Coordinates of C-alpha atoms in Angstrom, one line a residue:
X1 CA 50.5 86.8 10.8
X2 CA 47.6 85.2 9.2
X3 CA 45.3 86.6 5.7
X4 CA 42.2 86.2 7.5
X5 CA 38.4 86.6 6.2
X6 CA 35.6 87.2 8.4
X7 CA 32.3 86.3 6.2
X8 CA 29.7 88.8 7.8
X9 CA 29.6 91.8 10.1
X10 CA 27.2 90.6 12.6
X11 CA 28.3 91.0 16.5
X12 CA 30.1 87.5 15.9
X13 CA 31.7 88.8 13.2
X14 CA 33.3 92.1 14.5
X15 CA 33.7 90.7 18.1
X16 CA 35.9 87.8 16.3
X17 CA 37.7 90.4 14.1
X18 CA 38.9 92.6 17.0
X19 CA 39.8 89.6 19.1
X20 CA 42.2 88.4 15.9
X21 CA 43.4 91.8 15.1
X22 CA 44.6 92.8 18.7
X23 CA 47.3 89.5 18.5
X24 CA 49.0 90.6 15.2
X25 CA 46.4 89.0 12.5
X26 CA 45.5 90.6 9.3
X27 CA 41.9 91.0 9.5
X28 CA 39.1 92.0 6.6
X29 CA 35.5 91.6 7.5
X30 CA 33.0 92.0 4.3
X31 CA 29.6 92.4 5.0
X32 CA 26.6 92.2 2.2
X33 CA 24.2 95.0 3.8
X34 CA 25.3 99.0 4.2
X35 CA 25.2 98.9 7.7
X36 CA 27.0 96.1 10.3
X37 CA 25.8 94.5 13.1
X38 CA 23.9 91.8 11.6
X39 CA 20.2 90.7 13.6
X40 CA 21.3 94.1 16.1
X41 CA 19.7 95.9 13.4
X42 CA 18.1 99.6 13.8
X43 CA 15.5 101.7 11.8
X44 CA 15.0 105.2 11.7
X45 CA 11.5 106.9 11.3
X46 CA 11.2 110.3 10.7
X47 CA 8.2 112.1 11.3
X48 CA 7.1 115.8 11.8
X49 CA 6.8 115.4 15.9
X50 CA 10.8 113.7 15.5
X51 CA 12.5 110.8 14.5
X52 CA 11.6 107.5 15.8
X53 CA 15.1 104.9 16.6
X54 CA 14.1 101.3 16.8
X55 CA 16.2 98.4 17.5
X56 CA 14.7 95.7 15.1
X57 CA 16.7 92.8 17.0
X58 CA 17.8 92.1 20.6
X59 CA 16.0 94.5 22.8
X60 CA 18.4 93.1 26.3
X61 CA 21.3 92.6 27.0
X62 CA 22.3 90.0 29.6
X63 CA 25.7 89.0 31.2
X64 CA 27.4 92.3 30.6
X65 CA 30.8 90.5 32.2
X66 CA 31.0 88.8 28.9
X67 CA 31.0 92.3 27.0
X68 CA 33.6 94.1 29.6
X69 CA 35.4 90.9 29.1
X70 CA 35.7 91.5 25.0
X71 CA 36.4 94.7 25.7
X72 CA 39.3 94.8 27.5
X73 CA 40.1 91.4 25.4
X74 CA 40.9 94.0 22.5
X75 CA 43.0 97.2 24.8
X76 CA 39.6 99.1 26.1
X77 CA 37.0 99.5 28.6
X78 CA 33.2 98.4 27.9
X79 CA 31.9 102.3 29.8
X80 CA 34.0 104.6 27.9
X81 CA 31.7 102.9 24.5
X82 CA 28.2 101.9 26.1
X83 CA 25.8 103.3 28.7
X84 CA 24.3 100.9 30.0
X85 CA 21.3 101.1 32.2
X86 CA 20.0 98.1 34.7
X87 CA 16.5 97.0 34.2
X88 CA 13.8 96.6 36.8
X89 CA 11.4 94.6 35.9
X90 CA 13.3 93.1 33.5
X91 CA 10.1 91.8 32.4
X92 CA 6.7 92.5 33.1
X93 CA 4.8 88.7 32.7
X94 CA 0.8 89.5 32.0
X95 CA -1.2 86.5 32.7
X96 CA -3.8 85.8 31.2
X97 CA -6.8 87.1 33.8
X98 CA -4.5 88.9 35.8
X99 CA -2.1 89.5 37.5
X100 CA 1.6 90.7 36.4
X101 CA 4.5 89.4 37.6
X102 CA 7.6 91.6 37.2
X103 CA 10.7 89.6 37.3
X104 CA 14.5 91.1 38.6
X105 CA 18.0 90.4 39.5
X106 CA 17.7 90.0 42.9
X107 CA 16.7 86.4 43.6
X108 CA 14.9 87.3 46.6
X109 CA 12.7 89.8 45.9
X110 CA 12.1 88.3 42.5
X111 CA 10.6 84.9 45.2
X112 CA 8.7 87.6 47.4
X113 CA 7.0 89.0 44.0
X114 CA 5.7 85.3 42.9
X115 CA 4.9 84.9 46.5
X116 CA 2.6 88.3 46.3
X117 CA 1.4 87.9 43.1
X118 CA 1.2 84.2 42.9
X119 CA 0.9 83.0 46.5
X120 CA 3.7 81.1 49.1
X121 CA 3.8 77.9 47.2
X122 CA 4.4 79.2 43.9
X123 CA 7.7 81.3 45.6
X124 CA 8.9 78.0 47.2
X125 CA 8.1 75.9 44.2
X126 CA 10.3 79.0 42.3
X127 CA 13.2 78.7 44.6
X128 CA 13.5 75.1 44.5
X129 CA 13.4 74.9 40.6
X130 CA 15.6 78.5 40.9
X131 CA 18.7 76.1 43.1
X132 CA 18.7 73.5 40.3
X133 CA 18.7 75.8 37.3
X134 CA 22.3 77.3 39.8
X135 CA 23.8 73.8 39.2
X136 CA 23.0 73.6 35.8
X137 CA 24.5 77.6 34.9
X138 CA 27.5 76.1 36.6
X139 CA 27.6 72.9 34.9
X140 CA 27.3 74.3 31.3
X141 CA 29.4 77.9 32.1
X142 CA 32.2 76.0 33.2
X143 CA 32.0 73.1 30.7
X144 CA 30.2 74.1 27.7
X145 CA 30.1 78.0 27.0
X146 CA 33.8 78.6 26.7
X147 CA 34.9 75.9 25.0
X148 CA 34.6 74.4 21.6
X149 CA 32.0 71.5 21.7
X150 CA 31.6 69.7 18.4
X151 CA 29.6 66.6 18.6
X152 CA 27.9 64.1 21.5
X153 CA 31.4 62.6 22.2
X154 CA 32.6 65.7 23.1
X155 CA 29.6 66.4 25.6
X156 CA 30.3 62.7 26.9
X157 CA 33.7 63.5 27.4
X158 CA 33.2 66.3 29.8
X159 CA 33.6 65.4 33.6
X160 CA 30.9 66.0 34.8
X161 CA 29.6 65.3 38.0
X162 CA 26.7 63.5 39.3
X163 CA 24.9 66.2 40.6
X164 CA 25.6 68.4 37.5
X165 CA 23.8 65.0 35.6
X166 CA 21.2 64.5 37.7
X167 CA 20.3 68.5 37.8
X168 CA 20.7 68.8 33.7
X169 CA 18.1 65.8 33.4
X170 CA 19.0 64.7 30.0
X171 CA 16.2 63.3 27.8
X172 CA 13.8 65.4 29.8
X173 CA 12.1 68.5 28.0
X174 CA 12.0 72.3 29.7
X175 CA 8.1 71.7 29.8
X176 CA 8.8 68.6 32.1
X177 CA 10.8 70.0 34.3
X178 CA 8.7 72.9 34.8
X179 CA 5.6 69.9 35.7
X180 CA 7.6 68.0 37.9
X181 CA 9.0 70.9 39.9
X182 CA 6.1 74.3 39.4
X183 CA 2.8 73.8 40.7
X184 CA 1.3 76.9 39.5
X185 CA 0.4 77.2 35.9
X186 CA 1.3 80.9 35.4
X187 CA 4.7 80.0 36.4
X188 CA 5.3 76.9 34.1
X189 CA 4.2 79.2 31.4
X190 CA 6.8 81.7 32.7
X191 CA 9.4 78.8 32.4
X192 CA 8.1 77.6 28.9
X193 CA 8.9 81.3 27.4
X194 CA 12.2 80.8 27.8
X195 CA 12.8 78.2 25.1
X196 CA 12.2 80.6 22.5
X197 CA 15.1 82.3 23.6
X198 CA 16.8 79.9 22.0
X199 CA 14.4 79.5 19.2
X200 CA 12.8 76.1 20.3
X201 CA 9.2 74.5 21.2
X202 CA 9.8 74.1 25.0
X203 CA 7.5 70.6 25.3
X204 CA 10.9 69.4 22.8
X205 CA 13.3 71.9 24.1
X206 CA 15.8 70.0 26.8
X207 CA 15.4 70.6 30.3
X208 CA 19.1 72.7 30.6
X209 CA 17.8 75.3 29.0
X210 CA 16.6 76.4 32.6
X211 CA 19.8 77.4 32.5
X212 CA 18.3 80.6 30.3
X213 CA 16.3 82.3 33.1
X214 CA 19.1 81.8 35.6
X215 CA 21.6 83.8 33.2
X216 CA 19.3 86.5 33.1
X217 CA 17.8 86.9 36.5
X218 CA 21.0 85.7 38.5
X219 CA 23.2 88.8 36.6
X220 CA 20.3 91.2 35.4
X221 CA 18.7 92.2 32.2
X222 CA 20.8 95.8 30.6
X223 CA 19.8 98.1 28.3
X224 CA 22.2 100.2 26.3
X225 CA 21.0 104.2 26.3
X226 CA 20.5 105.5 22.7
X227 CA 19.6 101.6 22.0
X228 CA 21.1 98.3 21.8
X229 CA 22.2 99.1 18.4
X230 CA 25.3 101.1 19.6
X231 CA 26.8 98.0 20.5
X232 CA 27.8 97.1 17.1
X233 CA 29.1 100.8 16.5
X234 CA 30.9 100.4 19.4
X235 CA 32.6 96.8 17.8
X236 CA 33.3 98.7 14.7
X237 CA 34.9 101.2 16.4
X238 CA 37.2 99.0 17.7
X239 CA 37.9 97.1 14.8
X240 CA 38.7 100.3 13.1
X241 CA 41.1 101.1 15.9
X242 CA 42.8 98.2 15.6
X243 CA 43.4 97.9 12.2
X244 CA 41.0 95.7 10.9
X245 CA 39.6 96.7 7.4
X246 CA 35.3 96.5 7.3
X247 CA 34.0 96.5 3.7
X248 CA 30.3 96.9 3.6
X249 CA 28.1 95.9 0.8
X250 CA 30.4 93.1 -0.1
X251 CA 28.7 89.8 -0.7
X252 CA 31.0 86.9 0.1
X253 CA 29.5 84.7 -2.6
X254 CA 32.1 81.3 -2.3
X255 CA 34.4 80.0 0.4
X256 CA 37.3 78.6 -1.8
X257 CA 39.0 75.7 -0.5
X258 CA 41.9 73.2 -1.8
X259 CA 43.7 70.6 -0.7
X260 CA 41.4 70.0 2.3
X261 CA 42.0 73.6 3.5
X262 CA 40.1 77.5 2.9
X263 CA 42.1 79.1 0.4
X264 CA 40.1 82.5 0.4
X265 CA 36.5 84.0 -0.5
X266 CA 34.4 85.4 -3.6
X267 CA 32.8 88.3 -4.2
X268 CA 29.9 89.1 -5.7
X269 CA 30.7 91.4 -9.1
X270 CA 34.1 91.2 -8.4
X271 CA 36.5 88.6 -11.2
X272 CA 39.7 88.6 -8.8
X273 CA 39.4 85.7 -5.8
X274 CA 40.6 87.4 -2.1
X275 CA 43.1 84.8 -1.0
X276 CA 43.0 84.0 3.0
X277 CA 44.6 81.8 5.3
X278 CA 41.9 81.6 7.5
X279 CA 37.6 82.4 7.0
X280 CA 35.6 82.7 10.0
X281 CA 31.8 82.7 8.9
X282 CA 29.5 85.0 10.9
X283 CA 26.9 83.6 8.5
X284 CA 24.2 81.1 9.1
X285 CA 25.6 77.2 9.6
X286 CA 23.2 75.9 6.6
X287 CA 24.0 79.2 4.5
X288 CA 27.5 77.9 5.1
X289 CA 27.5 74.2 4.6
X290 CA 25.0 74.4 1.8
X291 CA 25.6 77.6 -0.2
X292 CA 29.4 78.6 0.1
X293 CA 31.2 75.5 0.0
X294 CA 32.6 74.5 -3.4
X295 CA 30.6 71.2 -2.6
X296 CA 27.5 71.8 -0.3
X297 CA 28.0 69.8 2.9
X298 CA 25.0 67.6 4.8
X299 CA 25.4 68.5 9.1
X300 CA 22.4 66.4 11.6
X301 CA 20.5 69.3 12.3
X302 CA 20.2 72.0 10.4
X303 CA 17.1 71.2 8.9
X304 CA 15.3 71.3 12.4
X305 CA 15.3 75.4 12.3
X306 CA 14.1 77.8 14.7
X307 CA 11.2 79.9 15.3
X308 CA 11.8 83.2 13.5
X309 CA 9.4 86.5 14.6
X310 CA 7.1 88.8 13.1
X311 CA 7.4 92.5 14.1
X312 CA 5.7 95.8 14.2
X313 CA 7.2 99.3 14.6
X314 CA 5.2 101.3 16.2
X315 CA 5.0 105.2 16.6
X316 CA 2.9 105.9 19.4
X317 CA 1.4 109.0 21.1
X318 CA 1.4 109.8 24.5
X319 CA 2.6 107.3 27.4
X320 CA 1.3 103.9 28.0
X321 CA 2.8 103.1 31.3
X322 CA 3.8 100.1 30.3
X323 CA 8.0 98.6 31.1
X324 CA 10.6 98.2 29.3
X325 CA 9.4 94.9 28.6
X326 CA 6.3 93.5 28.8
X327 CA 5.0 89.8 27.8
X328 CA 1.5 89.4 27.1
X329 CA 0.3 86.1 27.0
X330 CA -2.0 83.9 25.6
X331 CA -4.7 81.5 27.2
X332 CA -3.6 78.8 25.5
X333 CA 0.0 78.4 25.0
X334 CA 0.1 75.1 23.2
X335 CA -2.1 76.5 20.9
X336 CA 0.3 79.2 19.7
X337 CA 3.4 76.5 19.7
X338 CA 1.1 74.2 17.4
X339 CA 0.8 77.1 15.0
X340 CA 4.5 77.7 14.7
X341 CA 6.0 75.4 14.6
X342 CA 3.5 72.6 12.8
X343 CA 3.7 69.1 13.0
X344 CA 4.8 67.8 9.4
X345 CA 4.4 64.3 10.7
X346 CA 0.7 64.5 11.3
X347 CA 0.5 66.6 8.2
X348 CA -0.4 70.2 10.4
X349 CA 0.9 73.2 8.6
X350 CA 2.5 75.9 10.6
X351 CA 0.2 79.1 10.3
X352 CA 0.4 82.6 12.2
X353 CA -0.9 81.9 15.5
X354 CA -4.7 83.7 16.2
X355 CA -3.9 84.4 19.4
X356 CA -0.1 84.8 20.2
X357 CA 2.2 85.7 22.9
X358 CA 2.7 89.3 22.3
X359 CA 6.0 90.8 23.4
X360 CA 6.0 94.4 24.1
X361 CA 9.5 96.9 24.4
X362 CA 9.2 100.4 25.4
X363 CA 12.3 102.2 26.4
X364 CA 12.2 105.2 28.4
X365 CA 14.8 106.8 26.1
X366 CA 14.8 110.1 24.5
X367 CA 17.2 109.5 22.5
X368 CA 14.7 107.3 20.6
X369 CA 12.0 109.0 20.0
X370 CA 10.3 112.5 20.4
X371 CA 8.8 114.2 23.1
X372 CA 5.5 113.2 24.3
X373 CA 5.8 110.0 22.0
X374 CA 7.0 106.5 22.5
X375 CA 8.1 103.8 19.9
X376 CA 7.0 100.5 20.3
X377 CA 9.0 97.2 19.1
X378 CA 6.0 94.5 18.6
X379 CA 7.5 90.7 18.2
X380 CA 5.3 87.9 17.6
X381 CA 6.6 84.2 17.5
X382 CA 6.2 82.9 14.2
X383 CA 6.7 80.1 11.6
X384 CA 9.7 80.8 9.3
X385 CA 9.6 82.0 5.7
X386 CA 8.9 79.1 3.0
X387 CA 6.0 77.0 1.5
X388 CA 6.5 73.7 3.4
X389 CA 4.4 72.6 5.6
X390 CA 6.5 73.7 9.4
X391 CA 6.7 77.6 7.2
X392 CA 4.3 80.2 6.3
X393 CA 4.8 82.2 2.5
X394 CA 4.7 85.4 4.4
X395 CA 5.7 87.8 1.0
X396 CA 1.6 86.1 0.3
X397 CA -0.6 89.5 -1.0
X398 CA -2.6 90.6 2.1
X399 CA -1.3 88.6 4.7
X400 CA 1.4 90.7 7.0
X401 CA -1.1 93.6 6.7
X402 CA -3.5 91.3 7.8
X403 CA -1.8 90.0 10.3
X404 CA -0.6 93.4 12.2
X405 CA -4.3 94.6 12.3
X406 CA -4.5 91.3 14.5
X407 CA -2.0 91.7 16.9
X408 CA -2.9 95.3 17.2
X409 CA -6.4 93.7 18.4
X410 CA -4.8 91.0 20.3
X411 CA -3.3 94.0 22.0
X412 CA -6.4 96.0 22.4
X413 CA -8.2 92.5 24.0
X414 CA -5.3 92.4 26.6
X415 CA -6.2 96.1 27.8
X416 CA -3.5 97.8 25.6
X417 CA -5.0 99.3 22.7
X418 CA -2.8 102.1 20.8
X419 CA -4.8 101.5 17.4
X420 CA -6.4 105.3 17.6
X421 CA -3.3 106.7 18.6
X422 CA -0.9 105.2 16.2
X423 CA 1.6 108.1 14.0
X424 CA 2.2 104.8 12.2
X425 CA 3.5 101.2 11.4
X426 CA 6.2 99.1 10.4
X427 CA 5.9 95.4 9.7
X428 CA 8.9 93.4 9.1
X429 CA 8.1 89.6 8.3
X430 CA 10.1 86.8 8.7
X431 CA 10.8 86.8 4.6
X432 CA 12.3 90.5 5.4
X433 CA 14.3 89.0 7.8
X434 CA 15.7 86.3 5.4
X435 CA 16.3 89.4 2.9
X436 CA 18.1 91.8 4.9
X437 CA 21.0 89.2 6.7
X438 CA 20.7 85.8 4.8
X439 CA 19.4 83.7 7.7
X440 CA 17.4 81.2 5.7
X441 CA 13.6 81.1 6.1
X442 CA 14.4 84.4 9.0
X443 CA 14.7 82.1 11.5
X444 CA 16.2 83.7 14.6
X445 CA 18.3 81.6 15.9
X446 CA 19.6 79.0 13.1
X447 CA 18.4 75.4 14.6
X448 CA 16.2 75.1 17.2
X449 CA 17.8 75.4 20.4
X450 CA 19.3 72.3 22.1
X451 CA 22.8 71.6 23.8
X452 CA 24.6 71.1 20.4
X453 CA 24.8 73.7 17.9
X454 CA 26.8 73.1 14.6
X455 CA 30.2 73.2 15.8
X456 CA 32.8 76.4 15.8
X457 CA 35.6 74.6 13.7
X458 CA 34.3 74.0 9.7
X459 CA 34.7 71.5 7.9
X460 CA 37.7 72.2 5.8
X461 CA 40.9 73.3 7.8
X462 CA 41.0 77.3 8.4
X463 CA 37.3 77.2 8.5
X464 CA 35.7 78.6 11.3
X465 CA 32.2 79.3 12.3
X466 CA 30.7 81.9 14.3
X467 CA 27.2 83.4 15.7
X468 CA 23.8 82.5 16.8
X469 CA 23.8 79.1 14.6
X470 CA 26.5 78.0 16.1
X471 CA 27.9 77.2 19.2
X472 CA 27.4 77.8 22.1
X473 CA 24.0 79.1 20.7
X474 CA 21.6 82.5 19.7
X475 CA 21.7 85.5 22.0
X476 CA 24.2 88.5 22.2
X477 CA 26.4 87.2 25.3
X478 CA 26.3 83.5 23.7
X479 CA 27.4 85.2 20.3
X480 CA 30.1 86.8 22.1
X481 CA 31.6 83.8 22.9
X482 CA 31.8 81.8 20.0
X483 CA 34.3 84.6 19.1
X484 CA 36.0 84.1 22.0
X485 CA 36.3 80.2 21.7
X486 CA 37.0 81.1 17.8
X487 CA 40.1 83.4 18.2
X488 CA 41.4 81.2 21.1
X489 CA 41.6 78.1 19.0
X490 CA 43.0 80.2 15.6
X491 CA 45.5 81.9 18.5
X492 CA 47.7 85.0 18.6
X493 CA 50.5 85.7 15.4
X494 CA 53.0 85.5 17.2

């Protein structure tokens, strides 16, 4: 039986812990905030009509196999803990000019709705591009996913075969793919969204990541009744169960190490070092590498980090129609990319963009929110937290306020306008982001996006790394499974 630390109580973190703890490890988990789960956070608005519930981080859940897979990992089943409830659209796509495009899991139907809304060619363009991101899903859920992948030799190592190489394109962007293979412009913009999934500016982003849309169309887009947030109750119910001990409001402040290997963790206010075995950090890889090491480590990478998001909470009146999801977007795309993410090389700062994507989740819940009221999560692509020139000072006097009464009349320009029925708002800024879990600058996803993420195994021996800014990447089913790869390669006790 191992002593072993797990730095943060994000889904990484607790999926990791229950994984360890079901094969005979000692397991503590300390987590800095009051609450776990990490980026799946939740907010509570009270108001006279009723409370308001808002998830304030992943808002769908996708591959639920992975999650029924963790669950019965660690002696349960995923439906005796979650509700989950299959989306359709998964996404409603507003163009801008018209029309809407509501994508689904059935590959099919989703090519007869292009072909309706967007015409024959654009459905056969679709299915063409729709049979290469196939080979590439296989490709990288086969090769890449579940297993630990630390550096281009290990990626060259892989067998892969021709067709897998010709259909992952390496060296082309997701933006180039979508030019060579979609004729319509609607859908390349369709395409280009998905690179911030991972974070990432899709004219840089690597073609694979078409791999993205085929995850989430191919085996449907989930949402969890009473919100997603019961996921990471559910995880801490299970570590509970099986033993693991979850200290909250516990700042891991040093990862000690000896002798080339962890020897335990420090916390914050407290004199007496907590000696471990093993530390698995469900913490940010530069948070890692630069802050909690006795001697801050350099990794290729980490300084290239990831869009992060600015968010409104919104308590709305009445119904707006709208779907679960709804993406708004702008005329000019490249425009909004230019603002994020800057170009320091031609000395362009990153600003808020003028006229953003605006992503839109309404769920048809009661459980989160009053009668005859609906509570709107607002997200924004933005530039992270900082005063270089790719970041934006958002904590500046003046300039979130100023900011939400823009999207609010982005909103209003694109035919949704709730400002004259709002009970009220909630902004959360990157910067509040960076506060609340310790990912620097509030970027979402770590780096930005790519095929190699810092890798699972540390740098020092017993030292193990977990989550979105790791591999294999951001997103709840890709979190999941960095804890799978991390307890298989720390193994069972016994």
């Amino acid at each position: 039986m191992a002593r072993i630390v797990v730095v943060g109580a994000g889904v990484g973190g607790l999926a990791t812990a229950a994984r360890l703890a079901v094969t005979g490890h000692q397991v503590t988990v300390f987590e800095r905030a009051d609450t776990v789960g990490g980026k799946l956070g939740r907010y509570l608005h009270d108001t006279p009509a009723g409370p308001f519930h808002f998830d304030t981080g992943p808002s769908l859940l996708t591959l639920p196999e992975v999650f029924h897979d963790l669950f019965e990992a660690t002696g349960a089943k995923l439906d005796e803990y979650l509700d989950l409830t299959p989306l359709d659209p998964i996404v409603r796509h507003v163009f801008p000019g018209g029309p809407a495009l509501d994508s689904c899991a059935d590959p099919a139907e989703f090519a007869a709705r292009i072909g309706a809304a967007l015409g024959d060619r654009a459905a056969a363009d679709w299915q063409r591009l729709w049979r290469r991101a196939g080979r590439v899903w296989q490709a990288s859920h086969q090769d890449i996913l579940r297993r630990p992948v630390g550096s281009p030799r290990d990626l060259a190592a892989l067998a892969w075969r021709l067709g897998d190489l010709t259909a992952i394109a390496p060296g082309r962007s997701l933006r180039g793919l979508g030019r060579r293979h979609l004729s319509d412009p609607r859908l390349r913009m369709l395409l280009d969204r998905y690179a911030t999934y991972t974070g990432a500016d899709p004219r840089r982003a690597p073609a694979a990541l078409v791999a993205v849309p085929y995850a989430e169309l191919a085996f449907g887009g989930w949402y969890l009744r009473g919100g997603l947030g019961t996921l990471a109750d559910a995880l801490l119910t299970r570590c509970l169960d099986l033993g693991v001990v979850v200290q909250t409001g516990a700042e891991v402040t040093r990862i000690d190490a000896a002798g080339g290997r962890v020897t335990g963790v420090r916390l914050a206010g407290v004199a007496t070092p907590v000696p471990a075995d093993v530390v698995v950090a469900n913490a940010d890889a530069l948070t890692v590498y630069r802050d909690l090491l006795p001697s801050p480590r350099r990794l290729a990478g980490l300084a290239d980090r990831s869009l992060a998001g600015f968010v409104l909470l919104l308590g709305v009146t009445g119904e707006s129609g709208l779907a679960h999801h709804t993406v708004f977007f702008p005329r000019d795309y490249d425009a909004e990319f230019d603002a994020v993410f800057g170009d320091p090389g031609r000395g362009v700062r990153a600003r808020p963009a003028p006229d953003p994507t605006v992503f839109v989740t309404v769920a048809d819940d009661p459980l989160v929110r009053p009668a005859g009221h609906e509570a709107w999560f607002v997200l924004v692509n933005a530039p992270r937290q900082g005063t270089a020139a790719g970041a934006v000072d958002w904590r500046r006097p003046g300039l979130a306020e100023a900011y939400a009464d823009r999207i609010l009349d982005v909103l209003a320009e694109r035919g949704v306008d709730v400002r004259d029925r709002l009970l009220f708002r909630q902004i959360r800024t990157p910067a509040d982001l960076d506060t609340a879990t310790g990912a620097p600058g509030g970027s979402i996803y770590g780096t930005a996006g790519g095929l190699l993420r810092p890798a699972n195994r540390g740098p020092v021996r017993g030292l193990w790394l977990v989550g979105g800014s790791s591999h294999p990447g951001g997103g709840l089913p890709m979190v999941t499974l960095s804890a799978q790869i991390v307890a298989d390669e720390i193994g069972p006790a016994w």
